[in-house]
Short mmCIF file of C-alpha atoms in Angstrom, two decimals:
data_model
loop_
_atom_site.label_atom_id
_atom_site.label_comp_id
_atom_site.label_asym_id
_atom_site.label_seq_id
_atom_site.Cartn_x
_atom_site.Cartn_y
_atom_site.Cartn_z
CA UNK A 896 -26.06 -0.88 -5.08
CA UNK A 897 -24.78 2.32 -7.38
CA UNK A 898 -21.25 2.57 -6.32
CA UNK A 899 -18.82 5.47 -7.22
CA UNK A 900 -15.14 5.02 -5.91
CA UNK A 901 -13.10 8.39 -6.02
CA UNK A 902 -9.15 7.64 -6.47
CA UNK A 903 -6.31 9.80 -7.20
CA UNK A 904 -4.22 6.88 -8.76
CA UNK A 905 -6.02 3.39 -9.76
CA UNK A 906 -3.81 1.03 -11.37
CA UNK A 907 -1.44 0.45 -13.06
CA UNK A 908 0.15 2.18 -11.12
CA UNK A 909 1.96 0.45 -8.33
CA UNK A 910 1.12 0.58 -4.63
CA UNK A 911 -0.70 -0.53 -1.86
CA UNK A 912 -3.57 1.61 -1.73
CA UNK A 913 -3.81 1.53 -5.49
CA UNK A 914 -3.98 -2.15 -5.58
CA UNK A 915 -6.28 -2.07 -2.93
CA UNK A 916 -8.86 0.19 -4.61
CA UNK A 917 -8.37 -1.53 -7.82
CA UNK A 918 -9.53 -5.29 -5.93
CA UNK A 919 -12.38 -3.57 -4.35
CA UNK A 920 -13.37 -2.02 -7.31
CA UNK A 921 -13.33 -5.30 -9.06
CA UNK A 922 -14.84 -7.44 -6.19
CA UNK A 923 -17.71 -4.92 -5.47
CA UNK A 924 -18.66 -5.45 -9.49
CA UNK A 925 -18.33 -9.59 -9.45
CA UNK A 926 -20.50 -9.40 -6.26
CA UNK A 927 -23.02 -7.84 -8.68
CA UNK A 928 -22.91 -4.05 -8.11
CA UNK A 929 -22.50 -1.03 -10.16
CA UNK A 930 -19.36 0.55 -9.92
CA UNK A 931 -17.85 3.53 -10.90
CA UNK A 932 -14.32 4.33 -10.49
CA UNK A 933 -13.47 8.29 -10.77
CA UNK A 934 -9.48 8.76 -11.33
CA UNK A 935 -7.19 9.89 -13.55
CA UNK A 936 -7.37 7.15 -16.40
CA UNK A 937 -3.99 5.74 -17.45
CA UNK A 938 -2.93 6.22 -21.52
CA UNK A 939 -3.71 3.04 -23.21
CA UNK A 940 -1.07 0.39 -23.02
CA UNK A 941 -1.02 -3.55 -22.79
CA UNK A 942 -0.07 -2.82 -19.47
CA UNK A 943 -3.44 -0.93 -18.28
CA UNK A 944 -5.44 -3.67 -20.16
CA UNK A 945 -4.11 -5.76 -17.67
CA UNK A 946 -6.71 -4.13 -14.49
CA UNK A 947 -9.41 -3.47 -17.10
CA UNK A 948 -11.82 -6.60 -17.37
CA UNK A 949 -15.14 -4.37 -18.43
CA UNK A 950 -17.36 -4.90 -15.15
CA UNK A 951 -16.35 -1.44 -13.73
CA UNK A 952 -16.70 1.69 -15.41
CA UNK A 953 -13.87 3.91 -15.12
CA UNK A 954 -14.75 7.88 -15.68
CA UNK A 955 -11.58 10.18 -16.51
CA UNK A 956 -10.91 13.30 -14.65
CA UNK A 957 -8.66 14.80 -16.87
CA UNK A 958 -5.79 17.04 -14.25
CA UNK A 959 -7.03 14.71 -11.16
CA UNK A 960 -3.21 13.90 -10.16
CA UNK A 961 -2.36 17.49 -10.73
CA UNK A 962 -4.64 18.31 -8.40
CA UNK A 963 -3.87 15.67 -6.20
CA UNK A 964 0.62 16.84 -6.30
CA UNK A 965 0.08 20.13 -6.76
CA UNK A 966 -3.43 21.27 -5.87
CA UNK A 967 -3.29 22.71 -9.72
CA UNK A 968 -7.38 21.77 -9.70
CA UNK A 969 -9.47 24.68 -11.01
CA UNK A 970 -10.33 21.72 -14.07
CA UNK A 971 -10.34 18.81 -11.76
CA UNK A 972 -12.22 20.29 -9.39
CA UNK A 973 -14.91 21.90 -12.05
CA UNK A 974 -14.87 17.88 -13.63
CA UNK A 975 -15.28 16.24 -10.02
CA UNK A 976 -18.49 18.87 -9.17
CA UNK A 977 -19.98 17.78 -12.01
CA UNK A 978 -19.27 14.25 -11.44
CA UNK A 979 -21.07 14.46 -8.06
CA UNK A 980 -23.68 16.98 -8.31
CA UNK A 981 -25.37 14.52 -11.29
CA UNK A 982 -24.57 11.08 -9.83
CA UNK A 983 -27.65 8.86 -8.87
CA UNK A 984 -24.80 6.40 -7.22
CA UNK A 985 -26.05 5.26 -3.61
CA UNK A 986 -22.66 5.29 -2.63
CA UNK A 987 -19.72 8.15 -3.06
CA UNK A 988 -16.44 6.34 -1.27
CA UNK A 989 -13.19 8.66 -1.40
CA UNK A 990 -10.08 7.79 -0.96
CA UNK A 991 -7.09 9.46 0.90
CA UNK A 992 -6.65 13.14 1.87
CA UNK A 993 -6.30 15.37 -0.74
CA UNK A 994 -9.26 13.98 -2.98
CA UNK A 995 -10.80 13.98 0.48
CA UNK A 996 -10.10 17.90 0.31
CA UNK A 997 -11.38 18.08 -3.50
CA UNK A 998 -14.73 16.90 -2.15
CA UNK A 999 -15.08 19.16 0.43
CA UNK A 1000 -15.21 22.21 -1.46
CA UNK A 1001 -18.18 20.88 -3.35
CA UNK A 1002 -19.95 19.14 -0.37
CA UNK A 1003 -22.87 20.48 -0.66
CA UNK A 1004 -23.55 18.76 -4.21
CA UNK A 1005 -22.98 15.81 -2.86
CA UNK A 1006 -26.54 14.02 -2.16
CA UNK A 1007 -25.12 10.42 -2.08
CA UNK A 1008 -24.04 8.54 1.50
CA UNK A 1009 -20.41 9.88 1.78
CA UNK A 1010 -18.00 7.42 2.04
CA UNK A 1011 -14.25 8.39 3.58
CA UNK A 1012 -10.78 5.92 3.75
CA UNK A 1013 -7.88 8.19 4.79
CA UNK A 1014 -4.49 6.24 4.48
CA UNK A 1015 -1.92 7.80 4.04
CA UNK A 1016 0.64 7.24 6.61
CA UNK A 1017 0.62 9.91 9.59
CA UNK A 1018 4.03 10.83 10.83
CA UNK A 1019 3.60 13.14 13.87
CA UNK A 1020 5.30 16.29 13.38
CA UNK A 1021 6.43 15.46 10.33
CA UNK A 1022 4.00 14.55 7.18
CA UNK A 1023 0.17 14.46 7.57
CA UNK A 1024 -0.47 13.40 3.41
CA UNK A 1025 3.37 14.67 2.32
CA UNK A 1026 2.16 17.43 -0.53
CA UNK A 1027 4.23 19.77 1.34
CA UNK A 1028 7.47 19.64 3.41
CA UNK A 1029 5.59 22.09 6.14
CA UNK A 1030 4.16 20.13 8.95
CA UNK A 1031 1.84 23.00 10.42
CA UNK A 1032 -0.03 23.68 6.73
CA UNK A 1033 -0.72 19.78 6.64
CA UNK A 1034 -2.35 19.72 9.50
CA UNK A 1035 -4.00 23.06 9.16
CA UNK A 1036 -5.67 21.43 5.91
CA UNK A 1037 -6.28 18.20 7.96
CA UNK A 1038 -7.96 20.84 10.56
CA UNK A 1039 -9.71 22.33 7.95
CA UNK A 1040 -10.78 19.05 6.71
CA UNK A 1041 -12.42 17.65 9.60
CA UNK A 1042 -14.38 20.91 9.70
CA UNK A 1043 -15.74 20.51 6.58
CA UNK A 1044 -16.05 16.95 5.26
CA UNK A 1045 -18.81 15.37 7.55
CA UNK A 1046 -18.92 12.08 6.24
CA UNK A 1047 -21.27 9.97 6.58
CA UNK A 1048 -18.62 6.91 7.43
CA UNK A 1049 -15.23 6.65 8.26
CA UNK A 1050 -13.93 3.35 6.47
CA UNK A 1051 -10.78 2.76 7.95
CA UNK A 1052 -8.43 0.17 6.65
CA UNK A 1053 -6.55 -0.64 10.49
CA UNK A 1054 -7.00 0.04 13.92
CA UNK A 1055 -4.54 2.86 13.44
CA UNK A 1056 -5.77 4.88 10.50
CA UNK A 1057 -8.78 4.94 12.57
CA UNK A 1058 -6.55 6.26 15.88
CA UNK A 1059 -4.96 9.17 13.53
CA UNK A 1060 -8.71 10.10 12.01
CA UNK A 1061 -9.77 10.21 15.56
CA UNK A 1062 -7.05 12.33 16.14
CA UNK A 1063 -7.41 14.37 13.66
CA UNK A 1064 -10.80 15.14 15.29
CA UNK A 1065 -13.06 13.18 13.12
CA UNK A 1066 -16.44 11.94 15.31
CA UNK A 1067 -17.82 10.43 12.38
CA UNK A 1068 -18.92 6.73 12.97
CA UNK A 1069 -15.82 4.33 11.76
CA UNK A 1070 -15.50 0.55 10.60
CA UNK A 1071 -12.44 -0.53 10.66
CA UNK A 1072 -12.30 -2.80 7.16
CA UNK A 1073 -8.43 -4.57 7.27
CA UNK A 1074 -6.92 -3.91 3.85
CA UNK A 1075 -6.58 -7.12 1.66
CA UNK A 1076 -5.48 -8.09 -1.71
CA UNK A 1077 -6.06 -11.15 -4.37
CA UNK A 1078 -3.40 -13.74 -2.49
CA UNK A 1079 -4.91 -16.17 -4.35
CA UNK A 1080 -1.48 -14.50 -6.41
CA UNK A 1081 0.78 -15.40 -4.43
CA UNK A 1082 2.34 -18.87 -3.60
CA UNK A 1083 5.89 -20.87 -3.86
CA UNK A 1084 5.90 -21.59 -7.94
CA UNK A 1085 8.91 -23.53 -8.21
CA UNK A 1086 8.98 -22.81 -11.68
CA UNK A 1087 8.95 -18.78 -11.71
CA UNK A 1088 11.41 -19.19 -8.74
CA UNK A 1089 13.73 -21.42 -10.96
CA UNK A 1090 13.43 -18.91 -14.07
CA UNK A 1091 13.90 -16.00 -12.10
CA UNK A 1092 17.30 -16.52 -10.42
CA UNK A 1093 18.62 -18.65 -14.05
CA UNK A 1094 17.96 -14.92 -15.79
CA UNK A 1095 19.52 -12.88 -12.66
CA UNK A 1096 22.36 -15.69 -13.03
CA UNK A 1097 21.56 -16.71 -9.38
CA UNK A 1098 21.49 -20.56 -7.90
CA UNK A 1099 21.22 -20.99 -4.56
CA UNK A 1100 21.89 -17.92 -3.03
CA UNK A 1101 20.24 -16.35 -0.37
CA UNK A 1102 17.49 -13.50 -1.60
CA UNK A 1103 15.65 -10.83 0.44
CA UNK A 1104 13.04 -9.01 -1.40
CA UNK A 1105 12.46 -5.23 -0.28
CA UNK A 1106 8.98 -4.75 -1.63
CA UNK A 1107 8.71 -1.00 -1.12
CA UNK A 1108 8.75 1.98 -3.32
CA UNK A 1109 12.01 3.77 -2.58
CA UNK A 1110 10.93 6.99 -0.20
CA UNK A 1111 12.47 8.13 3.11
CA UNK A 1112 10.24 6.52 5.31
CA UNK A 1113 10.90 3.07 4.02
CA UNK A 1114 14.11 3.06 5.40
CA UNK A 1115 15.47 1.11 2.73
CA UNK A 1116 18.82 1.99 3.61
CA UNK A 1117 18.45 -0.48 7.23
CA UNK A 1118 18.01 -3.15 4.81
CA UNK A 1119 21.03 -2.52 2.85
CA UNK A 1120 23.57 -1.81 6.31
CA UNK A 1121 21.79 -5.32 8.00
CA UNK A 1122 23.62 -6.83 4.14
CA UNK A 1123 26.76 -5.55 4.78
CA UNK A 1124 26.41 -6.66 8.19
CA UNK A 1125 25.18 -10.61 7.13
CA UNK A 1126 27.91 -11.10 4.48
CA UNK A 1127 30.29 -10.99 7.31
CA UNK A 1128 28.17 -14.85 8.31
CA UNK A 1129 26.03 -15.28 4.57
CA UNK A 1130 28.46 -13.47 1.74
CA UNK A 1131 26.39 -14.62 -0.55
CA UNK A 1132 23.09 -13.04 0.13
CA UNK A 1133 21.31 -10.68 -2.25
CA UNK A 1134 19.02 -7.80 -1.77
CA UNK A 1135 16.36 -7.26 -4.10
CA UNK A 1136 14.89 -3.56 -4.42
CA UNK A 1137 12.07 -2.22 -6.49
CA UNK A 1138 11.82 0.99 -8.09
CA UNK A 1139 8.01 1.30 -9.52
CA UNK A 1140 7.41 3.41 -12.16
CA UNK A 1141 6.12 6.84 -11.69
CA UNK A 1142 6.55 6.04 -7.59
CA UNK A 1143 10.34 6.65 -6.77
CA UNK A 1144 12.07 9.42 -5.26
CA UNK A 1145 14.88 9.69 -7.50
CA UNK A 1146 17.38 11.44 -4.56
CA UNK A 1147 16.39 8.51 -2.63
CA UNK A 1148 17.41 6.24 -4.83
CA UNK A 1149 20.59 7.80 -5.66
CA UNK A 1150 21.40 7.73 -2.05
CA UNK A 1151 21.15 4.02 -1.75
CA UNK A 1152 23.19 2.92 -4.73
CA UNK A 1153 26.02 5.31 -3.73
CA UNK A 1154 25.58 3.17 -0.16
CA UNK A 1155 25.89 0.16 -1.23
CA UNK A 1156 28.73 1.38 -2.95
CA UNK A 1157 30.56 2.71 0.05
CA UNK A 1158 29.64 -0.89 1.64
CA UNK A 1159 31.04 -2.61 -0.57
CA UNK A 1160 27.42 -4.68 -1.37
CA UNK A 1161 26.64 -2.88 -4.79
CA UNK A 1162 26.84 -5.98 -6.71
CA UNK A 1163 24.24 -8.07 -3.88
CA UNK A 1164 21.91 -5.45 -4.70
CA UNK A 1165 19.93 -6.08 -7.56
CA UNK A 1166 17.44 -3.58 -8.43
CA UNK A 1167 13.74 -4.48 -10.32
CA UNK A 1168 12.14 -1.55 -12.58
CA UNK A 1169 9.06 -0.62 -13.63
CA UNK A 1170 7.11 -3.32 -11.67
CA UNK A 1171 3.16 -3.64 -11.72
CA UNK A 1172 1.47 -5.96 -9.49
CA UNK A 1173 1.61 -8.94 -11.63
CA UNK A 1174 5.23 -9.28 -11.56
CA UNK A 1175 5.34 -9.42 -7.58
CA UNK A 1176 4.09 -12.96 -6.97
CA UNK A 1177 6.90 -14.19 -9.02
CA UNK A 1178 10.05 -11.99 -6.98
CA UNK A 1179 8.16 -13.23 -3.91
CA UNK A 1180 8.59 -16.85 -5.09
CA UNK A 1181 12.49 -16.02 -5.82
CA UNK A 1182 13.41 -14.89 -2.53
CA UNK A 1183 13.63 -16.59 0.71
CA UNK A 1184 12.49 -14.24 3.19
CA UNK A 1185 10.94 -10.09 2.83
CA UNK A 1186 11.86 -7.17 4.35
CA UNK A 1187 9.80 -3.79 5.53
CA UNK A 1188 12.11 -1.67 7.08
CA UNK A 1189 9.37 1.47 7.54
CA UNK A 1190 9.95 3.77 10.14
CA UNK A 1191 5.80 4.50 10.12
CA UNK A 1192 3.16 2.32 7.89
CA UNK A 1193 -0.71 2.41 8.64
CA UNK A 1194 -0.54 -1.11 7.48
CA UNK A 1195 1.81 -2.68 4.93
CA UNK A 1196 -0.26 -5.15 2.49
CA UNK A 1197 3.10 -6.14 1.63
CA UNK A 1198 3.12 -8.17 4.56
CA UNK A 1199 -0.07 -9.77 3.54
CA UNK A 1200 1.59 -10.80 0.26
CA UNK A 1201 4.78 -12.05 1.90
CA UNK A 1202 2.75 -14.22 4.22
CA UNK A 1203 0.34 -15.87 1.61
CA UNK A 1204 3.61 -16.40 -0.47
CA UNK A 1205 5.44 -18.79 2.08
CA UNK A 1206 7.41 -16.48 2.84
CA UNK A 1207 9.09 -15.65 6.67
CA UNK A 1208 8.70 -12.12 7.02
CA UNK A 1209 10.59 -9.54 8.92
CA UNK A 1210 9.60 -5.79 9.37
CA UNK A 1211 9.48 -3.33 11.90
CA UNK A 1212 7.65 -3.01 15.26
CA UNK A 1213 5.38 -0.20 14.36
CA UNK A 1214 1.64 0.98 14.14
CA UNK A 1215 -0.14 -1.01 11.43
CA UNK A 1216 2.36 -3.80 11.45
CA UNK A 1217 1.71 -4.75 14.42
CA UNK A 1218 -1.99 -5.72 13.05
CA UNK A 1219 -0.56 -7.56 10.63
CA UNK A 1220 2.31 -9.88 12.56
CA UNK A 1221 2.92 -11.39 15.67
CA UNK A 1222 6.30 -11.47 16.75
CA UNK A 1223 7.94 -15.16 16.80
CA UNK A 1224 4.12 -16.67 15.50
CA UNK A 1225 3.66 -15.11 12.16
CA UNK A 1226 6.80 -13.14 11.51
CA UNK A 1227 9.86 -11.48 13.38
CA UNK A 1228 9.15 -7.49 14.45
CA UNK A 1229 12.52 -5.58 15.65
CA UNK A 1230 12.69 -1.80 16.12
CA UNK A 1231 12.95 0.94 13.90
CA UNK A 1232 16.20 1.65 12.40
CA UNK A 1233 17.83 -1.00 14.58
CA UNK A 1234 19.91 -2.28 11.67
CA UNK A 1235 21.95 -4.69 14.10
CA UNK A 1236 18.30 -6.75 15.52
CA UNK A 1237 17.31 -6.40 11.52
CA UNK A 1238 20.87 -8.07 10.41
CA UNK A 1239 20.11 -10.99 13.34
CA UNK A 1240 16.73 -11.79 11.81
CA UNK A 1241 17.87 -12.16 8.77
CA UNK A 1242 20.66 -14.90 9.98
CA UNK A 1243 17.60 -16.45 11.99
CA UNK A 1244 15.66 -17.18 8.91
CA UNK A 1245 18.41 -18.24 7.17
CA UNK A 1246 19.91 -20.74 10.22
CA UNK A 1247 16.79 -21.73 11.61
CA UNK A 1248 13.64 -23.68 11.04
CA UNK A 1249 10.86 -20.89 10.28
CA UNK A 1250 8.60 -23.38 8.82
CA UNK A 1251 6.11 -23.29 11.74
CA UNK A 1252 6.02 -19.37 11.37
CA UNK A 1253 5.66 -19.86 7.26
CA UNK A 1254 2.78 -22.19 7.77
CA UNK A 1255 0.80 -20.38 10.68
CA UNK A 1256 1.18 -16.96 8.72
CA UNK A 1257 -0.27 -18.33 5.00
CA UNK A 1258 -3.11 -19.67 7.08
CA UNK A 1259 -3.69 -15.97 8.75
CA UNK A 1260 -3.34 -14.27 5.71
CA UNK A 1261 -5.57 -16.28 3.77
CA UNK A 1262 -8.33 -16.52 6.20
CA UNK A 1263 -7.96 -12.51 7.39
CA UNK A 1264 -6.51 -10.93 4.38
CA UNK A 1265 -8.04 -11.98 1.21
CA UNK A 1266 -10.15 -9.94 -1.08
CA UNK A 1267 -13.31 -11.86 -0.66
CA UNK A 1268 -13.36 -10.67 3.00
CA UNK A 1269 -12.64 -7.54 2.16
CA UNK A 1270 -15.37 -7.29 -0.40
CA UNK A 1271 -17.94 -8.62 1.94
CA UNK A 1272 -17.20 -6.80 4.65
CA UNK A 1273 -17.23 -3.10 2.35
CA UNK A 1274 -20.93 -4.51 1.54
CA UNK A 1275 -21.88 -4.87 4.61
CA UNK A 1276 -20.55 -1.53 5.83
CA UNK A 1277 -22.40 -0.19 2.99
CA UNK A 1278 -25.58 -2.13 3.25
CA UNK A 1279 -25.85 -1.34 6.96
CA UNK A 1280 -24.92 3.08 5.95
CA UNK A 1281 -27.87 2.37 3.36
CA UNK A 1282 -30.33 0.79 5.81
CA UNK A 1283 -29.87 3.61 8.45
CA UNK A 1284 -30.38 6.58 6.14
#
């Protein structure tokens, strides 16, 4: 199959969704295919030549994350009509809402099966794809959307980005296609553990790792009260937090260091900078347990990570997560913002045996979650779009 994958950000730039269209990009090409990834390219740096191995073709759409932030896209738009209107690809897969809404204006030039994955992360009444702080606009676009999109699939990467397209009022036909990653990654390694805490000047202490950009709706700050609250049992526990490059809010951020100061736990929390996905199977190895402290997630493939790592995990009861964990078998869930039930799982996998729940959740991971089920399973959903046309 001709396959053209339409991304606002492709790595390396850090995230979830990124990494996920970066490892389907890649596995879709090993399994033979030709692939095409539109995006924004990144400048040159040893750092990009990292996700670049030659078996996908990556086309630049010079303004594409303008368009994307600000809908500044007269150029973008112009670049992605031609893109489209010329393409002999079988498949045209887009990704997320507002290249979603790029595509529609041009629908009509679009001959290929249409291919749609929507996740960002819904919160009712408050965000529909966050470009702007005005709820009823979002979802006047998302309205507006759904009216004029018709794709020819819905690939949905949970059972609940597939309830908000629904929603939305997408009738489309949908495949829900779990998000995975390369956990192949991810493991104990003793020796990056060992090198890790010697250069953070740590020994035995207890580490959580946060691994979540810093926005509001991580609710990083839950995991920086439940410290204060454990060094009352554990005062030697650390928090680590990441700040990815490019993927911060920087009065976010602010807010947490100045809380940590005010608790007293600035010097716990140590803080990682510009991260790309290589460098997370090694703070996974340093810590002893993760946190995800989300108010809303359509998924969290941090989870994933955590899991294949050997890792207990802890994170919120929520949409999305709950696909991902099963309370007291693969992880511990508590609510939302309940800072007090996050505080107590974090003395539980510090006082308790969690080995059982290590074991059973590297075994779910690895046998749900990896990227060779992922790949095969975008195939077939592809194969069987193909063989109905």
């Amino acid at each position: 199959m001709k396959i053209t994958l339409i991304a606002e950000k492709y790595p390396p730039v850090v995230g979830g969704g990124e990494t996920h269209v970066h490892q389907v990009a890649e596995g879709l090409a090993a399994a033979g295919h030709d692939v095409t990834v539109v995006t924004e390219a990144a400048p040159a740096s040893a750092e990009r030549d990292l996700y670049r191995t030659g078996k996908v073709t990556v086309k630049e759409v010079t303004g594409l994350v303008a368009a994307c932030q600000r809908l500044d896209c007269k150029d973008a738009v112009q670049r992605l009509h031609a893109e489209l209107s010329t393409t002999d690809a079988d498949v045209v897969h887009v990704f997320n809402y507002v290249p979603a809404l790029l595509v529609s204006w041009v629908r009509p030039s679009v001959r290929s099966k249409l291919v749609v994955s929507l996740f960002e992360t819904f919160v009712p009444g408050v965000r529909v794809f966050d470009l702007w702080a005005d709820y009823p606009l979002e979802r006047a676009l998302q309205r507006g959307l759904v009216d004029n999109l018709h794709p020819d699939l819905l690939l949905c990467g949970s059972k609940a980005y597939e309830r908000w397209a629904r929603e939305a009022g997408f009738t489309e036909p949908a495949t829900v296609v779990e998000f995975g990653t390369d956990l192949t990654a991810f493991g104990t390694f003793p020796e990056a553990r060992t090198r890790w805490r010697t250069e953070h000047g740590l020994d035995d202490e207890p580490v959580f790792l946060v691994p979540a950009r810093p926005v509001p709706r991580k609710r990083v700050e839950d995991a920086i009260a439940a410290l204060a609250d454990l060094h009352t049992t554990h005062p030697d526990a650390r928090l680590v937090l990441t700040t990815p490059t490019g993927r911060s809010n920087s009065g976010y951020v602010d807010g947490l260091v100045r809380q940590a100061e005010e608790l007293g736990v600035a010097r716990h929390v140590l803080w990682e900078e510009g991260l790309s996905w290589q460098d997370m199977p090694t703070l996974y190895a340093a810590a002893d347990a993760m946190v995800l402290p989300s108010s809303h997630e359509g998924w969290g493939i941090a989870l994933t990570e955590g899991m294949a790592s050997s890792r207990p995990v802890i994170t919120t009861d929520v949409e999305g997560h709950d696909e991902v964990v099963t309370h007291g078998q693969t992880g511990l869930l508590y609510r939302p913002g309940d800072v007090p039930a996050l505080a107590k799982a974090m003395r539980t996998v510090l006082d308790t045996d969690t080995s059982a729940i290590v074991e059973r959740a590297r075994k779910e991971a690895l046998d749900r979650f990896s990227i060779d089920a992922v790949v095969r399973n975008h195939i077939r959903a592809y194969e069987s779009l193909l063989g109905g046309a």
